[in-house]
Coordinates of N, CA and C in Angstrom, one line a residue:
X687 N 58.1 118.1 110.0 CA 59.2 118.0 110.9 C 59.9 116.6 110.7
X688 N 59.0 115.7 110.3 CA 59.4 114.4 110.2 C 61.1 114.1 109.4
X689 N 60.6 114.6 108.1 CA 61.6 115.0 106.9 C 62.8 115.5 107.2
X690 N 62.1 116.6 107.9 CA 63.5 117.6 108.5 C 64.7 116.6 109.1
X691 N 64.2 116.5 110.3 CA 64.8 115.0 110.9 C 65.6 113.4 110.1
X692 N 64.9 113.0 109.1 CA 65.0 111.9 108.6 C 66.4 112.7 107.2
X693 N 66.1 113.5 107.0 CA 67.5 114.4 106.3 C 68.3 114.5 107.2
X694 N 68.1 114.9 108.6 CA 69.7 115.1 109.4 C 69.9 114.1 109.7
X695 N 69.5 112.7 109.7 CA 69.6 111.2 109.6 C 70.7 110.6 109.0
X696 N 70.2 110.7 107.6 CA 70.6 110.3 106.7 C 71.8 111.4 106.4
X697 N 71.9 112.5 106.3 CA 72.9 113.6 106.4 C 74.2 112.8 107.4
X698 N 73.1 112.9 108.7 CA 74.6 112.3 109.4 C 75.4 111.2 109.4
X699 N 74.7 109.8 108.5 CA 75.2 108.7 108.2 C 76.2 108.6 107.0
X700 N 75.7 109.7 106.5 CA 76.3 110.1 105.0 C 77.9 110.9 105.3
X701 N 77.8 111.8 106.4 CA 79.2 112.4 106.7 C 80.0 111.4 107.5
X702 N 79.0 110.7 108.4 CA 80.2 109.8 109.0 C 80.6 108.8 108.3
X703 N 80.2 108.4 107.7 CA 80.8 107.2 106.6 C 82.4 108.1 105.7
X704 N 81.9 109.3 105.4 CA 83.1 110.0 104.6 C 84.4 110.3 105.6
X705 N 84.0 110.4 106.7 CA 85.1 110.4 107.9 C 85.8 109.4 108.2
X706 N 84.9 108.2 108.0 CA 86.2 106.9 108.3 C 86.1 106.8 106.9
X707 N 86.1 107.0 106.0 CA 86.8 106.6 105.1 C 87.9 107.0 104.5
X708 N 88.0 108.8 105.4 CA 89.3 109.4 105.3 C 90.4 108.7 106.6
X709 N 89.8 108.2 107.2 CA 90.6 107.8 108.5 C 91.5 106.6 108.1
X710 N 90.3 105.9 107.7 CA 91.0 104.4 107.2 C 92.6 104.9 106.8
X711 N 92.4 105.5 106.3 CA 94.0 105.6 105.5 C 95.3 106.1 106.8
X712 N 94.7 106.4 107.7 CA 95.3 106.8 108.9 C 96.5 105.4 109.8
X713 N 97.6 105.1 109.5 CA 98.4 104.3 110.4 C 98.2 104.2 112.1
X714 N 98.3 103.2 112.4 CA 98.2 103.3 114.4 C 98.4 104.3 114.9
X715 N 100.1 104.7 114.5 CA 100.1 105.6 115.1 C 99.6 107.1 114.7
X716 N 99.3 107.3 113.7 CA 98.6 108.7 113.6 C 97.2 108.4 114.3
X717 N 96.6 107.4 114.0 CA 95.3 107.2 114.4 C 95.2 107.2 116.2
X718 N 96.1 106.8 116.7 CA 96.3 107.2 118.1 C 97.0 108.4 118.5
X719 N 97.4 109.2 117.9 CA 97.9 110.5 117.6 C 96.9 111.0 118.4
X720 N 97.6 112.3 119.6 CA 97.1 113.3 120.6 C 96.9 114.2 119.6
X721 N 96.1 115.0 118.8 CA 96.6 116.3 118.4 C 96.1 117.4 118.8
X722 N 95.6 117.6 119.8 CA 95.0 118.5 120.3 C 93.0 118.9 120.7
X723 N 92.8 117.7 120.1 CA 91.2 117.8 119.9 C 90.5 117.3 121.6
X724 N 89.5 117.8 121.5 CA 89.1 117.6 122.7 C 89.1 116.2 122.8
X725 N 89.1 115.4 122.1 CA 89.1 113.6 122.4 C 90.2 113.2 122.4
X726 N 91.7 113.9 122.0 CA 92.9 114.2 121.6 C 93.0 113.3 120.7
X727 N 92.9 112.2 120.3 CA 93.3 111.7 118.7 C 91.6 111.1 117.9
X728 N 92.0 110.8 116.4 CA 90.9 110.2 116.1 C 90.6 109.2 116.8
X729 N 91.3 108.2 117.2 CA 90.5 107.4 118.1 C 89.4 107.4 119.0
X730 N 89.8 108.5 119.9 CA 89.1 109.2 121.3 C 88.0 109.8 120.5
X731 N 88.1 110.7 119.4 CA 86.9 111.3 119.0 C 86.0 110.4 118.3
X732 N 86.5 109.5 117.5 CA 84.9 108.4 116.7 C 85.1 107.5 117.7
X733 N 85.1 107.5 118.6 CA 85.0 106.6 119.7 C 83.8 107.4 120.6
X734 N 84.3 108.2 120.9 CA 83.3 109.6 121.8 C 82.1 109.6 120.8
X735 N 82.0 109.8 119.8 CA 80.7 110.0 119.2 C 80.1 108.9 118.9
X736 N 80.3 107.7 119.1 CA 79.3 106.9 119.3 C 79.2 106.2 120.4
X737 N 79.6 106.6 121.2 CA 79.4 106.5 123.2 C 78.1 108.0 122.9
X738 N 78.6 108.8 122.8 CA 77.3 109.7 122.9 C 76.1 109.4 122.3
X739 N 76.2 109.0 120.9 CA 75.1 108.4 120.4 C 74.4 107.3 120.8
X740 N 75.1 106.2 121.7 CA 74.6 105.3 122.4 C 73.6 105.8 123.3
X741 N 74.3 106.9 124.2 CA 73.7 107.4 125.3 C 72.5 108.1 124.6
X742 N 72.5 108.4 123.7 CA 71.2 109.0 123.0 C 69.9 108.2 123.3
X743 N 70.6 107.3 122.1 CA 69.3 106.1 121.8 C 69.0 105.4 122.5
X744 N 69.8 105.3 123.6 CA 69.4 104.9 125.5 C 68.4 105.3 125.5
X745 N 68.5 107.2 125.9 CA 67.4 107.9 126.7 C 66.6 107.8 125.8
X746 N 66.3 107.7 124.5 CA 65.1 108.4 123.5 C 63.9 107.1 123.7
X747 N 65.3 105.5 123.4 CA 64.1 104.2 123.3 C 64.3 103.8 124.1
X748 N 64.7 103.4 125.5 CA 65.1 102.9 126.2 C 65.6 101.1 125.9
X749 N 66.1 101.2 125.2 CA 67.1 100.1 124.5 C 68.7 100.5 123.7
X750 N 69.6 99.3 124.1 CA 70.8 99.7 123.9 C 72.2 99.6 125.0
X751 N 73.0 99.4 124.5 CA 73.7 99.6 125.4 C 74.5 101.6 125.4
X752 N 74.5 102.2 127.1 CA 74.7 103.2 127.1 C 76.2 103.3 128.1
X753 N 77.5 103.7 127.3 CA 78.5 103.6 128.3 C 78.0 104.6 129.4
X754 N 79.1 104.8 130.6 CA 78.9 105.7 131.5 C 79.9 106.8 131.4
X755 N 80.6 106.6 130.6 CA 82.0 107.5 131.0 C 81.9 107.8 128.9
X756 N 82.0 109.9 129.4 CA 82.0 110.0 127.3 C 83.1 109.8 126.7
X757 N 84.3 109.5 127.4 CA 85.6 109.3 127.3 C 85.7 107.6 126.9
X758 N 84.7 107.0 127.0 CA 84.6 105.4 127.0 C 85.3 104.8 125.5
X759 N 86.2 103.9 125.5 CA 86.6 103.4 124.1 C 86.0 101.7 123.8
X760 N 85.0 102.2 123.0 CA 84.1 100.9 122.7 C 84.8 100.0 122.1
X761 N 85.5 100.2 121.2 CA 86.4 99.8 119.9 C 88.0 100.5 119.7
X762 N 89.1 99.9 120.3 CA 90.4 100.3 120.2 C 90.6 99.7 118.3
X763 N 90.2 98.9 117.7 CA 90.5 98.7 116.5 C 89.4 99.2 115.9
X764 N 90.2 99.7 114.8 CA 89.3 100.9 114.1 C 87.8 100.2 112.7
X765 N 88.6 98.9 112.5 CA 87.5 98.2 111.4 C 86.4 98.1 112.7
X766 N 86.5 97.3 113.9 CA 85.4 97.3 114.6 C 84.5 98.3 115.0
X767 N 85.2 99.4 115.3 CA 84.6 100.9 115.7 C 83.6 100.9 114.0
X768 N 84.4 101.0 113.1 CA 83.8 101.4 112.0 C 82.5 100.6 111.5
X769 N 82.6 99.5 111.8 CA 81.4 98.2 111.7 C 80.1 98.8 112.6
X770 N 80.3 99.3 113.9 CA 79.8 99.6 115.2 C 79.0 101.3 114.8
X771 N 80.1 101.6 114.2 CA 79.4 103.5 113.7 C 78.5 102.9 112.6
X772 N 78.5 102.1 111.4 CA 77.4 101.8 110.4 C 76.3 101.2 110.8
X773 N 76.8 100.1 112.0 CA 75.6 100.1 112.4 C 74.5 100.7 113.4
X774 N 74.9 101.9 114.2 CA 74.6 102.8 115.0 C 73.3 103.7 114.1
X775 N 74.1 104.5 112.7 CA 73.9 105.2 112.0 C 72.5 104.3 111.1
X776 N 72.5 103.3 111.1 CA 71.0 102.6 110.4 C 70.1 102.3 111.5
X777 N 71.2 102.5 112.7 CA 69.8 102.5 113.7 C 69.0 103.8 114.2
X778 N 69.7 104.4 114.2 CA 69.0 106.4 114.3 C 68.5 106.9 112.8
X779 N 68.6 105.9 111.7 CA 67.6 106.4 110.6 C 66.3 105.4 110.6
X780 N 66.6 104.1 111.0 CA 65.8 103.2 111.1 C 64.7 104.0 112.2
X781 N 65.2 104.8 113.6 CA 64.7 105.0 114.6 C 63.6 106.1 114.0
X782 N 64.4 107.0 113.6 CA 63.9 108.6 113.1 C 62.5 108.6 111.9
X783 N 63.2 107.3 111.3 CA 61.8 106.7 110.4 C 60.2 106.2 110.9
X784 N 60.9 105.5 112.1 CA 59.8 104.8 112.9 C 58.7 106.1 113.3
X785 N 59.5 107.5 113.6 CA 58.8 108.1 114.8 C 57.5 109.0 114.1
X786 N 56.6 109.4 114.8 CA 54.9 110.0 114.0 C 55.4 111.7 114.2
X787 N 55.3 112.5 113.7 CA 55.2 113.8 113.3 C 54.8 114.5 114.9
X788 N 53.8 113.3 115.5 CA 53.3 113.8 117.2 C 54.5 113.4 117.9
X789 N 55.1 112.5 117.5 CA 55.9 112.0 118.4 C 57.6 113.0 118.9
X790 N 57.9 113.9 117.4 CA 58.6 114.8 118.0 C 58.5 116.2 119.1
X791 N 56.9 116.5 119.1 CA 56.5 117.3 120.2 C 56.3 116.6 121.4
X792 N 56.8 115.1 121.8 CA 56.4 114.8 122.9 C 57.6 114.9 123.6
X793 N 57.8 114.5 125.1 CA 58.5 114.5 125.6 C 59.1 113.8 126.8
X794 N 59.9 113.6 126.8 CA 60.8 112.3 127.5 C 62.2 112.6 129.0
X795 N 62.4 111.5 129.5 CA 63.0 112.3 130.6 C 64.0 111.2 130.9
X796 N 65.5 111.7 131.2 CA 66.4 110.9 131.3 C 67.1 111.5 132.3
X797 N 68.6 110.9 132.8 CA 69.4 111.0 133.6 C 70.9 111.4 132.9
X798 N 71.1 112.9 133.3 CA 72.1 112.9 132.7 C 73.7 112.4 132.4
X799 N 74.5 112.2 132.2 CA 75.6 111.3 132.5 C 76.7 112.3 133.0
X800 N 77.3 113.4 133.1 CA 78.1 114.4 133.8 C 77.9 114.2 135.1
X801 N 76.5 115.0 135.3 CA 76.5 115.6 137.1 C 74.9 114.5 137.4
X802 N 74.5 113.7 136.7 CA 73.4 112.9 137.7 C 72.2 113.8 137.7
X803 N 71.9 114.4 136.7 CA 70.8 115.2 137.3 C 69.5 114.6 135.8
X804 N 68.4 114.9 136.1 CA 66.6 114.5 135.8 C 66.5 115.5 134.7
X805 N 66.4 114.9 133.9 CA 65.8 116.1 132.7 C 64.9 115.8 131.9
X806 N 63.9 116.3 131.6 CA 62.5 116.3 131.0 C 62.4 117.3 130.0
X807 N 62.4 116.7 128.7 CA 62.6 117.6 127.7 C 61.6 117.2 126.1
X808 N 61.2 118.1 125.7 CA 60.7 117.2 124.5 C 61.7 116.9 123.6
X809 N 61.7 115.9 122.3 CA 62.2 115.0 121.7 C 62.9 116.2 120.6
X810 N 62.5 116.9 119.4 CA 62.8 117.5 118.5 C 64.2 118.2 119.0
X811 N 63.9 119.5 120.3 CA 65.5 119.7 120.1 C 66.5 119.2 120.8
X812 N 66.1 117.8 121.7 CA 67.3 117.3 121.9 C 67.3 116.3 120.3
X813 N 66.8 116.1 119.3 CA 67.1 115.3 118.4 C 68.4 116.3 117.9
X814 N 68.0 117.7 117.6 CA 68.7 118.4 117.0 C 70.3 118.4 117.7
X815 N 70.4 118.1 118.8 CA 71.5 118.7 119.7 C 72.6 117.3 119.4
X816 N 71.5 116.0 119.6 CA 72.3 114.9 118.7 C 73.1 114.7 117.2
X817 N 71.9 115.1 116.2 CA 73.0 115.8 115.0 C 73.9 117.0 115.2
X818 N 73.3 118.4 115.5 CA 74.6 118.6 116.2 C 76.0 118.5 116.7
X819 N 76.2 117.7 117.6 CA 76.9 117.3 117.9 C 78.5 116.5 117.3
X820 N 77.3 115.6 116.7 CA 77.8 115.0 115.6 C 78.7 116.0 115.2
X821 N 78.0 117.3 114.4 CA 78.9 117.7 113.4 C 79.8 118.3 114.0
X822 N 79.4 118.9 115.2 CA 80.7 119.4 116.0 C 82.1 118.5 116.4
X823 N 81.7 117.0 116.5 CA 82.9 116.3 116.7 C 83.7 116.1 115.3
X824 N 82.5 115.9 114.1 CA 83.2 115.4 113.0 C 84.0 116.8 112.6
X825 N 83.5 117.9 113.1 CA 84.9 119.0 112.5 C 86.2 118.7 113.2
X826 N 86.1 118.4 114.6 CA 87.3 118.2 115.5 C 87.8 116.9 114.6
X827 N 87.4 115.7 113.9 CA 87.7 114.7 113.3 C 88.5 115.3 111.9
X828 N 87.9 116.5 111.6 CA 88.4 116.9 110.2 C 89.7 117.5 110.3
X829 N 89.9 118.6 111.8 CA 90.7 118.9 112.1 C 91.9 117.7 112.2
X830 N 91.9 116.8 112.7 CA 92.9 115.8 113.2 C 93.4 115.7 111.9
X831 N 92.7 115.0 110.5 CA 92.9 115.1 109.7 C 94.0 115.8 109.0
X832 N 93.7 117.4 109.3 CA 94.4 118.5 108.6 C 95.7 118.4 109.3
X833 N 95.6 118.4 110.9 CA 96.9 118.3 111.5 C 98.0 117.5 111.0
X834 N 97.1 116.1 110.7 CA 98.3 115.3 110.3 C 98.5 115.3 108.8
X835 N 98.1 116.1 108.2 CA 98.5 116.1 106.9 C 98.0 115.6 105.7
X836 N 96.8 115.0 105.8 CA 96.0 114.4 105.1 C 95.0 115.3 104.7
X837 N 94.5 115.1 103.3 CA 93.2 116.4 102.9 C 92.0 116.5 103.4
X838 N 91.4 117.2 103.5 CA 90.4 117.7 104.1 C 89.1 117.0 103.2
X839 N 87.9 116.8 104.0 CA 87.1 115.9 103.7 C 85.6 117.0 103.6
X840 N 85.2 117.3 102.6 CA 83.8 117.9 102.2 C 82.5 117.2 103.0
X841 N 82.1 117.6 104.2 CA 81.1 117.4 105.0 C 80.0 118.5 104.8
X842 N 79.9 119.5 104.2 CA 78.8 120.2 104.3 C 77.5 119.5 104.1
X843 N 76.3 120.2 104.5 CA 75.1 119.6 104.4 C 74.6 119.4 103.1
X844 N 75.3 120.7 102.2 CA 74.8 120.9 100.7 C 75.5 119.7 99.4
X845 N 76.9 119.3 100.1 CA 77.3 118.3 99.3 C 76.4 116.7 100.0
X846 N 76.0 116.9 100.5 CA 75.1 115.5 101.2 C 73.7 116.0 99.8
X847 N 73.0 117.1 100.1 CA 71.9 117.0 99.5 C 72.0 117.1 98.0
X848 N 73.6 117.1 97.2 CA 73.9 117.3 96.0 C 73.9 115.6 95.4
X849 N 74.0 114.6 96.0 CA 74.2 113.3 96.0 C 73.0 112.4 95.6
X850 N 73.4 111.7 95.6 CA 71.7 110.9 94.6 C 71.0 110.3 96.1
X851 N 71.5 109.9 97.0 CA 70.4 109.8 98.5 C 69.9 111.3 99.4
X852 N 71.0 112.3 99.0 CA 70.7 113.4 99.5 C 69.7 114.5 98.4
X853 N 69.4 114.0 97.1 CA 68.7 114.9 96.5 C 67.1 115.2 96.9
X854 N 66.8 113.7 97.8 CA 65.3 114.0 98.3 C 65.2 115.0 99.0
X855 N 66.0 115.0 99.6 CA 65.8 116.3 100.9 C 66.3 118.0 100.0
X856 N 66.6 118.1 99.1 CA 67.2 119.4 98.5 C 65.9 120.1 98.1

């Protein structure tokens, strides 16, 4: 299970890096651009996804800072955000590395951030719901993308595992 994990780690470091690097190219104003995504521009969305991932690695280590609001903008300039997602992303592989094969059947209990409510769950599929996630935002990210006119960015899992850091896991 370990592996499983330490691939959607490294999988996910590997797509988000490809995402701002399509972004980068993005002007203020496109990059603050509403276009309809649930975070409504790229800003709101790689901003949302590492407010969520914070709140992750809150409840998992109990270290970190965790905003309160998912809507929270950590970073309005985008090199900082970007500095802030690389290093996020070495911390959830550094983390996922740390953890014992026992340690994904165990189980942990946090406070949700919506409605306030206790949840006690084991570790594996909320790990999964974290990558996940991820990739659910980074489509809405790819979307924004396409809206504004810029090409589309190859995020599948299989072009990760085709790459010389992704071929361990293939």
């Amino acid at each position: 299970m370990k592996q499983h994990f330490m691939m959607l780690a490294a999988y996910n470091q590997w797509a988000n890096e490809r995402i701002y690097e399509a972004a980068a190219d993005l002007d203020l104003a496109e990059y603050e651009a509403d276009t309809g995504a649930f975070f409504k521009s790229m800003k709101g969305t790689l901003n949302h996804l590492l407010v969520a991932d914070r709140v992750w690695l809150k409840r998992f280590t109990g270290e970190g800072d965790a905003p309160s609001s998912l809507d929270t903008i950590i970073h309005a300039d985008f090199a900082k955000l970007r500095a802030a997602r690389q290093a996020e992303d070495k911390r959830i592989v550094q983390w996922v590395g740390s953890l014992s094969d026992k340690a994904f059947a165990g189980r942990f209990t946090y406070m949700t951030v919506t409605d306030m409510r206790t949840i006690s769950q084991r570790l594996a599929p909320a790990l999964i719901h974290l990558f996940n996630h991820q990739t659910h935002h980074r489509g809405q990210a790819h979307m924004i993308l396409t809206v504004l006119g810029r090409e589309s960015v190859g995020l599948d899992l299989i072009y990760f595992q085709r790459t010389e850091d992704g071929r361990a896991f293939a």
